[in-house]
mmCIF file of C-alpha atoms and ligand atoms in Angstrom:
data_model
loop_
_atom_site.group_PDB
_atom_site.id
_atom_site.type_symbol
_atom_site.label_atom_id
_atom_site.label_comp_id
_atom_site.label_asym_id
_atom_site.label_seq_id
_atom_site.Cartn_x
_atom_site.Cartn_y
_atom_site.Cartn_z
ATOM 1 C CA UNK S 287 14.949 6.721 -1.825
ATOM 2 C CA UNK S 288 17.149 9.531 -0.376
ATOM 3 C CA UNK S 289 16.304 11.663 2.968
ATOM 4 C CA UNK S 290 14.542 14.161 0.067
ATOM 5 C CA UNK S 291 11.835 12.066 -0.719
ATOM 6 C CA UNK S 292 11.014 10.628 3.358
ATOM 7 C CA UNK S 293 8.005 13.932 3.402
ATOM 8 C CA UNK S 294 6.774 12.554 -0.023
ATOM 9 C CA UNK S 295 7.223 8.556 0.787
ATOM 10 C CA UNK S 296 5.460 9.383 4.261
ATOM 11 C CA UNK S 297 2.331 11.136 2.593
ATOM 12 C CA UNK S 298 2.222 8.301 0.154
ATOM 13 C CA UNK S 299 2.488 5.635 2.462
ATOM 14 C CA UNK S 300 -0.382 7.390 4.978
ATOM 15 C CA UNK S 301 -2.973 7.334 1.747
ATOM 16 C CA UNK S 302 -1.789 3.983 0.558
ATOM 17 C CA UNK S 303 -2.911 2.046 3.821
ATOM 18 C CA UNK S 304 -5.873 4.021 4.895
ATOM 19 C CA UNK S 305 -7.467 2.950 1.760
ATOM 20 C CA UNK S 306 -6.423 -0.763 2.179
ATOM 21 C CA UNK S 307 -7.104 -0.507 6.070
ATOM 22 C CA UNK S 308 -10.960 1.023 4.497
ATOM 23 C CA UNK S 309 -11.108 -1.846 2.175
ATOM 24 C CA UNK S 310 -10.410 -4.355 4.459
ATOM 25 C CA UNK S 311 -11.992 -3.396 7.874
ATOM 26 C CA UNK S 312 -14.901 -5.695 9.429
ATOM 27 C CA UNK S 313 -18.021 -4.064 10.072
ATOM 28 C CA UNK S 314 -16.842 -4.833 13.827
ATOM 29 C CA UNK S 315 -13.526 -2.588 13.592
ATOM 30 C CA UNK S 316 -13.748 1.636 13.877
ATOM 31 C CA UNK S 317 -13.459 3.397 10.906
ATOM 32 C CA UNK S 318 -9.516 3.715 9.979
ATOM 33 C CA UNK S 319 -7.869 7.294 10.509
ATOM 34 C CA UNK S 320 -5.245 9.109 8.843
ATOM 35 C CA UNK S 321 -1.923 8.781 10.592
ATOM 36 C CA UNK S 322 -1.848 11.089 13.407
ATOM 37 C CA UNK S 323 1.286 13.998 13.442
ATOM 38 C CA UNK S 324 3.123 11.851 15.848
ATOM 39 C CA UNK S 325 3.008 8.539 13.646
ATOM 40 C CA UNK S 326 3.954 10.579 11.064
ATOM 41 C CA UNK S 327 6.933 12.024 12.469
ATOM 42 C CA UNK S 328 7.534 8.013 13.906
ATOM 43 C CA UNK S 329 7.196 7.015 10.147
ATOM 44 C CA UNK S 330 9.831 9.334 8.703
ATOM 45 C CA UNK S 331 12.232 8.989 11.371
ATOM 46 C CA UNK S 332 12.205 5.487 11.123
ATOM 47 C CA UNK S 333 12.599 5.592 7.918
ATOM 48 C CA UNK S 334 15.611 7.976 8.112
ATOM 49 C CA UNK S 335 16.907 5.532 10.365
ATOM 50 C CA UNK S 336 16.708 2.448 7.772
ATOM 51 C CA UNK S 337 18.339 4.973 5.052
ATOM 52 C CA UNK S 338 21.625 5.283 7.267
ATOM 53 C CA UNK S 339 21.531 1.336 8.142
ATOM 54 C CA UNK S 340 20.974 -0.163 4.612
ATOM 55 C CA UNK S 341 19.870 2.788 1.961
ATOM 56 C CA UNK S 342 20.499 0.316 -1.065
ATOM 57 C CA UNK S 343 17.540 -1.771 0.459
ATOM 58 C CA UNK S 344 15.277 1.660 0.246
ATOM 59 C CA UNK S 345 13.188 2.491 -2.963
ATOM 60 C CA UNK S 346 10.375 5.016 -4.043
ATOM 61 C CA UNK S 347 8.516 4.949 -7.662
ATOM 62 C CA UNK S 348 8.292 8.539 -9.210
ATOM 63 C CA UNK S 349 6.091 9.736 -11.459
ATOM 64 C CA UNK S 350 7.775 13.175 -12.479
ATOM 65 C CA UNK S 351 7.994 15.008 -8.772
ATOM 66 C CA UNK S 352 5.339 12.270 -7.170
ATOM 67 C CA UNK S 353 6.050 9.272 -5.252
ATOM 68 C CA UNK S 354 3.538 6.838 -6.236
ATOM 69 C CA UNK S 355 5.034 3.965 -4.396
ATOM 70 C CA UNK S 356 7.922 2.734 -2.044
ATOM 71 C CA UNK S 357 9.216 -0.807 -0.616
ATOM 72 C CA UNK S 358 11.988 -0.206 2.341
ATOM 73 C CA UNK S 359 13.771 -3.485 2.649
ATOM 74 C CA UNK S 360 16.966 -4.052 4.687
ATOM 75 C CA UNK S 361 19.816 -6.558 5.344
ATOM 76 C CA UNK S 362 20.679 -7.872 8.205
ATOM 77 C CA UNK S 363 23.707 -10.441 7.916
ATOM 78 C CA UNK S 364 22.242 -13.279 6.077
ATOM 79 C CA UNK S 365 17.976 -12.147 6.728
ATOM 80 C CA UNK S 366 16.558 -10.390 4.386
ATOM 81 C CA UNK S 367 13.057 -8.224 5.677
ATOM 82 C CA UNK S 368 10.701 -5.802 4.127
ATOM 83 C CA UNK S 369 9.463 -3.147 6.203
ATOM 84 C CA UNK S 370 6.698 -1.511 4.483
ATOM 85 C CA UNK S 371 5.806 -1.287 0.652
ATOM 86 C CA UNK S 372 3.014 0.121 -1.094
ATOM 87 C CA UNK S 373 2.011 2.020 -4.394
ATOM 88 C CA UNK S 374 -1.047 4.828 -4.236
ATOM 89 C CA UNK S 375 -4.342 3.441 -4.397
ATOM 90 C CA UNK S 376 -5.296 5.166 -8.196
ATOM 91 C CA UNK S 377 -1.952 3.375 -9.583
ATOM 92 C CA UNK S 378 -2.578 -0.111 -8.230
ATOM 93 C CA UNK S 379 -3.066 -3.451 -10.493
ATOM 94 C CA UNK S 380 -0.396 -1.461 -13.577
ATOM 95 C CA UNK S 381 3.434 -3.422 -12.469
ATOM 96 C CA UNK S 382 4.262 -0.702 -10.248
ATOM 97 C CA UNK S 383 4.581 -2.841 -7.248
ATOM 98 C CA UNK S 384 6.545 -6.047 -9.227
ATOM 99 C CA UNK S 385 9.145 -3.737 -10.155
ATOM 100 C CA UNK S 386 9.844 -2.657 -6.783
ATOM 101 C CA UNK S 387 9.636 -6.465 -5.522
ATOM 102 C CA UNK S 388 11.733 -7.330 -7.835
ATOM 103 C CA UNK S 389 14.311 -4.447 -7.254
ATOM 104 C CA UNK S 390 14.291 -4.972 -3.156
ATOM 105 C CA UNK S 391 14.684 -8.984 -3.818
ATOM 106 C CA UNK S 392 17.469 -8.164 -5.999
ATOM 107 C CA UNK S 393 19.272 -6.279 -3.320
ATOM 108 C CA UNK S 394 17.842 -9.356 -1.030
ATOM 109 C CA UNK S 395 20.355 -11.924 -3.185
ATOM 110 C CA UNK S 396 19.940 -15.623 -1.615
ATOM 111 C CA UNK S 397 19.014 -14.034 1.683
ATOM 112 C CA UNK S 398 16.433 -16.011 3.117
ATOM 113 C CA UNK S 399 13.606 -13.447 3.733
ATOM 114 C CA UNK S 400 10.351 -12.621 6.187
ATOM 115 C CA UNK S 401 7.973 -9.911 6.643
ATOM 116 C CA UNK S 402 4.682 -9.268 8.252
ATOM 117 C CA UNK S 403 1.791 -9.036 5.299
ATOM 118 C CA UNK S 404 -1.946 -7.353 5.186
ATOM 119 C CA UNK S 405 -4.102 -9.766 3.162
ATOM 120 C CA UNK S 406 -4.692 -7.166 0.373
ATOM 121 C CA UNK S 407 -5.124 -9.362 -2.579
ATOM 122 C CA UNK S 408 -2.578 -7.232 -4.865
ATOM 123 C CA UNK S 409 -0.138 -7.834 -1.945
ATOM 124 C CA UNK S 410 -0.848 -11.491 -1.318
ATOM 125 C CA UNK S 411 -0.856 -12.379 -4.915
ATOM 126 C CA UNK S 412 2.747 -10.403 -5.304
ATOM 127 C CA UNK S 413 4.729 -12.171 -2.476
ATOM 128 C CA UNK S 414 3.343 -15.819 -3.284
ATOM 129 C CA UNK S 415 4.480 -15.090 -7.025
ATOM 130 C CA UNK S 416 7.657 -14.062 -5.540
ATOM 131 C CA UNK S 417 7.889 -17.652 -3.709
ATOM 132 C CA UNK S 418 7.331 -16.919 -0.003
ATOM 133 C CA UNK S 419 5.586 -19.145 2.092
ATOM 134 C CA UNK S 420 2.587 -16.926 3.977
ATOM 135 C CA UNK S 421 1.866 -18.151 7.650
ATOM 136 C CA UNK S 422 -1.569 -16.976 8.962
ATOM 137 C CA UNK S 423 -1.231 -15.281 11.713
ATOM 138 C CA UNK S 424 -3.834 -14.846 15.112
ATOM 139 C CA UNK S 425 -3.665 -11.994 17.168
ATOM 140 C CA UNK S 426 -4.748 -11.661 20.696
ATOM 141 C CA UNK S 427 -7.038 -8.819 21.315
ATOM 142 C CA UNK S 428 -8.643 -7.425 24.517
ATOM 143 C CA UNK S 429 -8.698 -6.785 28.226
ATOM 144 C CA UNK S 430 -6.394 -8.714 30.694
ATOM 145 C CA UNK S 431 -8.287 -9.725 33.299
ATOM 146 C CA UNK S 432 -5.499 -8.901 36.202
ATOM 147 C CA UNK S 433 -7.132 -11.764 38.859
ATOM 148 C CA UNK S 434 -5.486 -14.399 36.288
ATOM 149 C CA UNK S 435 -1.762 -12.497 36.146
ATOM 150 C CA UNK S 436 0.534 -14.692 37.767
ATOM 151 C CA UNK S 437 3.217 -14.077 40.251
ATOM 152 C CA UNK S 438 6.560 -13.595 37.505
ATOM 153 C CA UNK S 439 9.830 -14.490 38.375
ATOM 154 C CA UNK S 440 13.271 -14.497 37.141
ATOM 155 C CA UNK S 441 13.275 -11.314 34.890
ATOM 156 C CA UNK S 442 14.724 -8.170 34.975
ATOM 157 C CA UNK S 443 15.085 -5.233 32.829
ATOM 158 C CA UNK S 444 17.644 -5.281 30.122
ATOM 159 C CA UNK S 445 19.907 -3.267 28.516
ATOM 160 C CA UNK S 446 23.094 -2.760 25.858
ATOM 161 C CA UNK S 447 24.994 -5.290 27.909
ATOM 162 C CA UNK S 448 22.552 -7.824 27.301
ATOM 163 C CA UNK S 449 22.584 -7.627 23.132
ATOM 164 C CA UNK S 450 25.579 -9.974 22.874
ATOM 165 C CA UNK S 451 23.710 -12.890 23.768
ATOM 166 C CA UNK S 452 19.965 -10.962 22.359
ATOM 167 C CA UNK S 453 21.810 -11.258 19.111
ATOM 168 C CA UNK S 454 23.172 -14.867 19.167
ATOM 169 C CA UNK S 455 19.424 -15.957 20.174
ATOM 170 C CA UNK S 456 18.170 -13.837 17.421
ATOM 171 C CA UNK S 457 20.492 -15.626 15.216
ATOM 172 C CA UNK S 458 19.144 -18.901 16.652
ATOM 173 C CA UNK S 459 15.814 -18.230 16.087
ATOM 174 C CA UNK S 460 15.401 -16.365 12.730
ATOM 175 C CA UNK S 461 19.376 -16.738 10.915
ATOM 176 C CA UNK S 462 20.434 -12.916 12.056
ATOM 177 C CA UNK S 463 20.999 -10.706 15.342
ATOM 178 C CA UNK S 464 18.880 -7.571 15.250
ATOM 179 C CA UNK S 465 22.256 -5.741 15.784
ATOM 180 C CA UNK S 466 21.496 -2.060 14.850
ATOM 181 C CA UNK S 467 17.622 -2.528 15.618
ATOM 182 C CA UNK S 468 18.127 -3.298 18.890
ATOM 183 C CA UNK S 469 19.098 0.429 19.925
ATOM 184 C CA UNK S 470 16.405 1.785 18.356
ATOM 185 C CA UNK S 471 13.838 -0.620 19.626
ATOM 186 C CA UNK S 472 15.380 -0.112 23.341
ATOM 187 C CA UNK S 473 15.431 3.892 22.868
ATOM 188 C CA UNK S 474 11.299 3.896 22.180
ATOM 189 C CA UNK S 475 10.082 0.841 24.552
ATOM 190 C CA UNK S 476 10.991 -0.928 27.733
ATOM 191 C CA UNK S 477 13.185 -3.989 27.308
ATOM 192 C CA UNK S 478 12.387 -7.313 29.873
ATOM 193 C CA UNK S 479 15.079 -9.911 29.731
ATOM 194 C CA UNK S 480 15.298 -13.550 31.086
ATOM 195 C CA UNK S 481 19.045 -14.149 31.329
ATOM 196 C CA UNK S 482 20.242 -16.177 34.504
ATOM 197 C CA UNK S 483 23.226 -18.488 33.297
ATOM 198 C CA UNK S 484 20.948 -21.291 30.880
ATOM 199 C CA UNK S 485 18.100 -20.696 28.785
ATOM 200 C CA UNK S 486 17.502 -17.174 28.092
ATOM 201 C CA UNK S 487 14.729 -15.070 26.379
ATOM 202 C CA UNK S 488 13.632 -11.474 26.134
ATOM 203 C CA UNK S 489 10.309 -8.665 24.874
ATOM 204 C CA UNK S 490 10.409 -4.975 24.594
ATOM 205 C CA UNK S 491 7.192 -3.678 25.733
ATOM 206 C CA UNK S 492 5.829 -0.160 24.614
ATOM 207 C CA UNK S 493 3.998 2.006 26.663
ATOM 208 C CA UNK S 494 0.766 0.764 26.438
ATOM 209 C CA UNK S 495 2.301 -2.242 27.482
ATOM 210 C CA UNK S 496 2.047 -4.522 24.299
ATOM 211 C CA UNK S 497 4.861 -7.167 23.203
ATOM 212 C CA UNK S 498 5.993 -5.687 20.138
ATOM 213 C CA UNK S 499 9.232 -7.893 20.056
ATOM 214 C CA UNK S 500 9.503 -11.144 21.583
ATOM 215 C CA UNK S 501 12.362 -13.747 21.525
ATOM 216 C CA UNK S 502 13.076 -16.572 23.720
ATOM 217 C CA UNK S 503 14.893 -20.186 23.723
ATOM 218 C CA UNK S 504 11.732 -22.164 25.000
ATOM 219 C CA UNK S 505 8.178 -21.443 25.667
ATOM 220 C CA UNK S 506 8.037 -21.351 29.312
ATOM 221 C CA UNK S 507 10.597 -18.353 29.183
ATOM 222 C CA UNK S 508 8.477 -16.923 26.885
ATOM 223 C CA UNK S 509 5.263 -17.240 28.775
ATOM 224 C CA UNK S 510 6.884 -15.711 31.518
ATOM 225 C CA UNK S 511 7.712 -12.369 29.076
ATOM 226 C CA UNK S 512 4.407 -12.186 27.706
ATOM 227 C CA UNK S 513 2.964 -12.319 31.401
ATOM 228 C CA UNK S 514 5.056 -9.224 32.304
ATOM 229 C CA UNK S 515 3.763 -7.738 28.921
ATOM 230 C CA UNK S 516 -0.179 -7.880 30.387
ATOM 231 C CA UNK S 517 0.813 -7.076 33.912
ATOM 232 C CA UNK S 518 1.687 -3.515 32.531
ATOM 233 C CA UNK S 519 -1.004 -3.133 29.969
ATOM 234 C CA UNK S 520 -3.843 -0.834 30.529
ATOM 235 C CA UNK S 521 -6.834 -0.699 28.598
ATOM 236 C CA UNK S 522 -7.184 -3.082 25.500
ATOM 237 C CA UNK S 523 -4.446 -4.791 24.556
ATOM 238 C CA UNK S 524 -2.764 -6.392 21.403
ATOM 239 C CA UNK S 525 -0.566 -9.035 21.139
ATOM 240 C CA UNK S 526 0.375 -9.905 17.142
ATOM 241 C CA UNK S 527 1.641 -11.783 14.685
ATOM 242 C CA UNK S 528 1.107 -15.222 16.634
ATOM 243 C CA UNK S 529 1.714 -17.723 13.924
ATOM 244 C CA UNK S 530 0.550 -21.474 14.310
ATOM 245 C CA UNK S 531 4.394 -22.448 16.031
ATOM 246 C CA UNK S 532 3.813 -19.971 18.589
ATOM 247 C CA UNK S 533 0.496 -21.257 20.505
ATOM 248 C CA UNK S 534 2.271 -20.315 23.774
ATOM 249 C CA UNK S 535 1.194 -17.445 23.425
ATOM 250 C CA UNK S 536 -2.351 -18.100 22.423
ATOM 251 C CA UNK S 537 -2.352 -19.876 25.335
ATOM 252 C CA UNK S 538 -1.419 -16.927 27.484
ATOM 253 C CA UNK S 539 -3.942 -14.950 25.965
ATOM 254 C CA UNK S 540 -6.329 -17.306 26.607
ATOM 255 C CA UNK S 541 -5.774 -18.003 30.313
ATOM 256 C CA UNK S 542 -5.734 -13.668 30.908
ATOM 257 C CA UNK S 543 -9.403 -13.644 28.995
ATOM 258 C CA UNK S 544 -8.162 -12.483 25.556
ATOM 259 C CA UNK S 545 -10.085 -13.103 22.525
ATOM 260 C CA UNK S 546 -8.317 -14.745 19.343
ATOM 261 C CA UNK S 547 -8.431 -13.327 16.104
ATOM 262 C CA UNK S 548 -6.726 -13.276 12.732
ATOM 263 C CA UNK S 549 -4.807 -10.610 10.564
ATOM 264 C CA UNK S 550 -2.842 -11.223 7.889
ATOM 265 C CA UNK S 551 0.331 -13.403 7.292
ATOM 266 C CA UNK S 552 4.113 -14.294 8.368
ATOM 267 C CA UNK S 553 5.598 -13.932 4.708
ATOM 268 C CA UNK S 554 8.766 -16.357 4.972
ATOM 269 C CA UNK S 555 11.123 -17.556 2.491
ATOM 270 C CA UNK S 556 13.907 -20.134 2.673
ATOM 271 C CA UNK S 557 13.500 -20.174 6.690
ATOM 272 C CA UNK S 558 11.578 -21.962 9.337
ATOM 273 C CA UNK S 559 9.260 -20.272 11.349
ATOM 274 C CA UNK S 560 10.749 -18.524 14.161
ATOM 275 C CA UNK S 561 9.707 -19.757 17.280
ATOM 276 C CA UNK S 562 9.214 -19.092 20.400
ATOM 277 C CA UNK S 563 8.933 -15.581 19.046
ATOM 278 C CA UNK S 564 6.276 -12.321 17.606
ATOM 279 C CA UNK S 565 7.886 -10.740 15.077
ATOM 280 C CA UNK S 566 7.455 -6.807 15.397
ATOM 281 C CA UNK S 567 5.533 -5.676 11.747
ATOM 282 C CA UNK S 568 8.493 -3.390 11.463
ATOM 283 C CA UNK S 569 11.811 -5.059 12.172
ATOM 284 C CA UNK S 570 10.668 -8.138 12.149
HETATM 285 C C1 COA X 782 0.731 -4.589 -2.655
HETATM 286 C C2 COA X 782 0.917 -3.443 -3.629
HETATM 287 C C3 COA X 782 2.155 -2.655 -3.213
HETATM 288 C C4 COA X 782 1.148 -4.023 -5.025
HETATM 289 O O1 COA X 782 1.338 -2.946 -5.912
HETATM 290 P P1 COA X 782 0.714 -2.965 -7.385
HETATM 291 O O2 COA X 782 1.351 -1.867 -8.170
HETATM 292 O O3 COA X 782 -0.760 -3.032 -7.308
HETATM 293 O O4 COA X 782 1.306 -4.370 -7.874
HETATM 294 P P2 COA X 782 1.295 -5.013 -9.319
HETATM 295 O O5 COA X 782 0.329 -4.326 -10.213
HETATM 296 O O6 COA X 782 2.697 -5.091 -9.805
HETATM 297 O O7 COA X 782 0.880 -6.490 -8.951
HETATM 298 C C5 COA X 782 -0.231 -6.775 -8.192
HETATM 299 C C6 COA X 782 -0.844 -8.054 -8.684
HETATM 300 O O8 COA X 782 -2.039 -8.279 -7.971
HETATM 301 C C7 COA X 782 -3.145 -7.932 -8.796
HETATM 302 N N1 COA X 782 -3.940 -6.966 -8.030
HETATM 303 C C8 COA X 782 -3.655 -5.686 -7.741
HETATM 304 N N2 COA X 782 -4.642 -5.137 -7.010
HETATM 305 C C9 COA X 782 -5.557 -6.112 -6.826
HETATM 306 C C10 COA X 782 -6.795 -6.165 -6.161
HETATM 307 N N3 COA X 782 -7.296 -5.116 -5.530
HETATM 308 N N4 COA X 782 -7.450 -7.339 -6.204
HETATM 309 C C11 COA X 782 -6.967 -8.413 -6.825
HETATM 310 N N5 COA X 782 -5.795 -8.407 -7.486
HETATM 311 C C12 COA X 782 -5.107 -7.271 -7.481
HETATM 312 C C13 COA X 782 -2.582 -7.328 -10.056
HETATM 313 O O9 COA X 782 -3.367 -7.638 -11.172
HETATM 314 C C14 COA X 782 -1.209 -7.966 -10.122
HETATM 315 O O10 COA X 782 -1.253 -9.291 -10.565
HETATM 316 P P3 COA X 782 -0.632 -9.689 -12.009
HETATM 317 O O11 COA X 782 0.725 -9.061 -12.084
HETATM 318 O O12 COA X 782 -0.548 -11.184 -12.010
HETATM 319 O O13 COA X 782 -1.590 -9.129 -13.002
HETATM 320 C C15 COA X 782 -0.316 -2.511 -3.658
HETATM 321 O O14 COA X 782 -1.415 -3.263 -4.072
HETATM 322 C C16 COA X 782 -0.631 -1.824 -2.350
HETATM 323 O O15 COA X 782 -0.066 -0.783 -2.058
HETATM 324 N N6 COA X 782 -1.570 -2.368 -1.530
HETATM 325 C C17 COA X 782 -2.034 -1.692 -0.314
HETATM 326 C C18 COA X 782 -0.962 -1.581 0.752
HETATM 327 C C19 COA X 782 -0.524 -2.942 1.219
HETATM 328 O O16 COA X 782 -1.323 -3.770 1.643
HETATM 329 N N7 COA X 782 0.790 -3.172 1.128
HETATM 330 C C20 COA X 782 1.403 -4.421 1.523
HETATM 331 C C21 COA X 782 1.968 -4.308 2.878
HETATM 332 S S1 COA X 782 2.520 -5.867 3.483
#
């Protein structure tokens, strides 16, 4: 993929997942939208971003002029992680998305590798052939109830001084810092950070006040973040990719009156799971 193709890739990508967010929604869920302007602007200029970290790791299918599919992967030091991938609805189920696997995993190497997967059966089927591990994972979903938000203590808000030691814990948890990612994580959300001499831990929070990032060195650090997290949500909240190491969280959720559900998997290969930690679906 070059910077030429991000309008294309973006337009493809917006199709690709409204039709699996259509085929998959429960009679529960709204009706899936197309990608608003904004999100669409977010899309390409994260994608822009990923070109100028790790290009090699970015790939579109063309048909002539068309993009019919992309998978934007990217190293980080010894991870490996996929940030999106899809090919067009009408050109599913004909190899288009096993060659792209195959080309990201051979820019992968021996990387050990995660990602955060939908449960589309073409998708699921492709990255179990491909060897990863897949990790249900619950989400949290619903209204803190602010009488049960506790009194928090011992965190403050973070900044680039504090990615030195964000980047050894990453490195602790899931084999590699977040190095580049962390700037642009801290320039679109707010970062919280538990760092007072021992045991340290930190979440950005966006401004609806969800977790989308979440690291920490033991689960009662990590409660602590996730607490800040609600105490600044309004409205319904979201807190994802909870996989079955991280019930800290679930219990969280439960004490502020969230409900538990379930959406799609922690895709992991040659790696533990990371915990205490949520992945965010994009940087993982
Ligand atoms: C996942 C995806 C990129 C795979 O692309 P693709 O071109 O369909 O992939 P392939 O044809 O190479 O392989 C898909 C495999 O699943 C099967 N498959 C594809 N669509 C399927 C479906 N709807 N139901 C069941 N099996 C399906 C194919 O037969 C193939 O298996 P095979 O190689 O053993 O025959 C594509 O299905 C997609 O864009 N899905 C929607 C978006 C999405 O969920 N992306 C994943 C984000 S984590």
């Amino acid at each position: 993929m070059g910077t030429e193709d991000l309008a294309k890739a973006e337009r493809a990508s917006d199709v690709t997942f409204l039709d699996g967010d259509r085929r998959i929604r429960r009679v529960s869920e709204p009706e899936p939208e197309p990608r608003s302007e904004t999100a669409a602007k977010q899309w390409i200029d994260r994608m822009r971003y990923f070109l100028t970290v790790d290009p090699a790791g970015c790939l579109v299918a063309m048909d002539g002029d068309e993009v019919v599919g992309f998978a934007i992967s990217q190293n980080r030091d010894q991870l490996w992680f996929l940030a999106t991938y899809g090919v067009l609805p009408d050109r599913q189920g004909q190899g288009i998305g096993k060659q792209l696997m195959d080309a990201v995993l051979a820019h992968a190497g021996d990387r050990p590798g995660m990602f955060s997967a939908t449960v589309h059966p073409g998708a699921t089927r492709r990255y179990r052939l491909a060897g990863f591990m897949l990790h249900p994972q619950m989400r949290m979903v619903g209204t803190v109830d602010r009488a049960t938000l506790p009194a928090v203590t011992g965190l403050r808000d973070g900044g680039v001084e504090d990615f030195d030691w964000m980047n050894r814990l990453d490195r602790q948890l899931r084999g590699a810092g977040h190095g580049p990612d962390h700037h642009y994580l801290l320039g679109a959300n707010r970062l919280v950070v538990s760092h007072t001499g021992g045991e340290s831990g930190y979440a950005y929070i966006d401004d609806r006040g969800r977790a989308v990032l979440l690291a920490a060195a033991n689960p009662e650090i990590a409660q602590q973040l996730l607490w800040e997290a609600f105490a600044s949500a309004r409205g319904d909240t979201l807190v994802n990719c909870i996989t079955t190491a991280n019930h800290w969280a679930i219990d969280v959720g439960l004490a502020a009156r969230l409900d538990i559900g379930q959406e799609g998997y922690l895709a992991l290969r040659g790696m533990p799971e990371p915990a205490p930690y949520l992945a965010n679906g994009r940087f993982l």
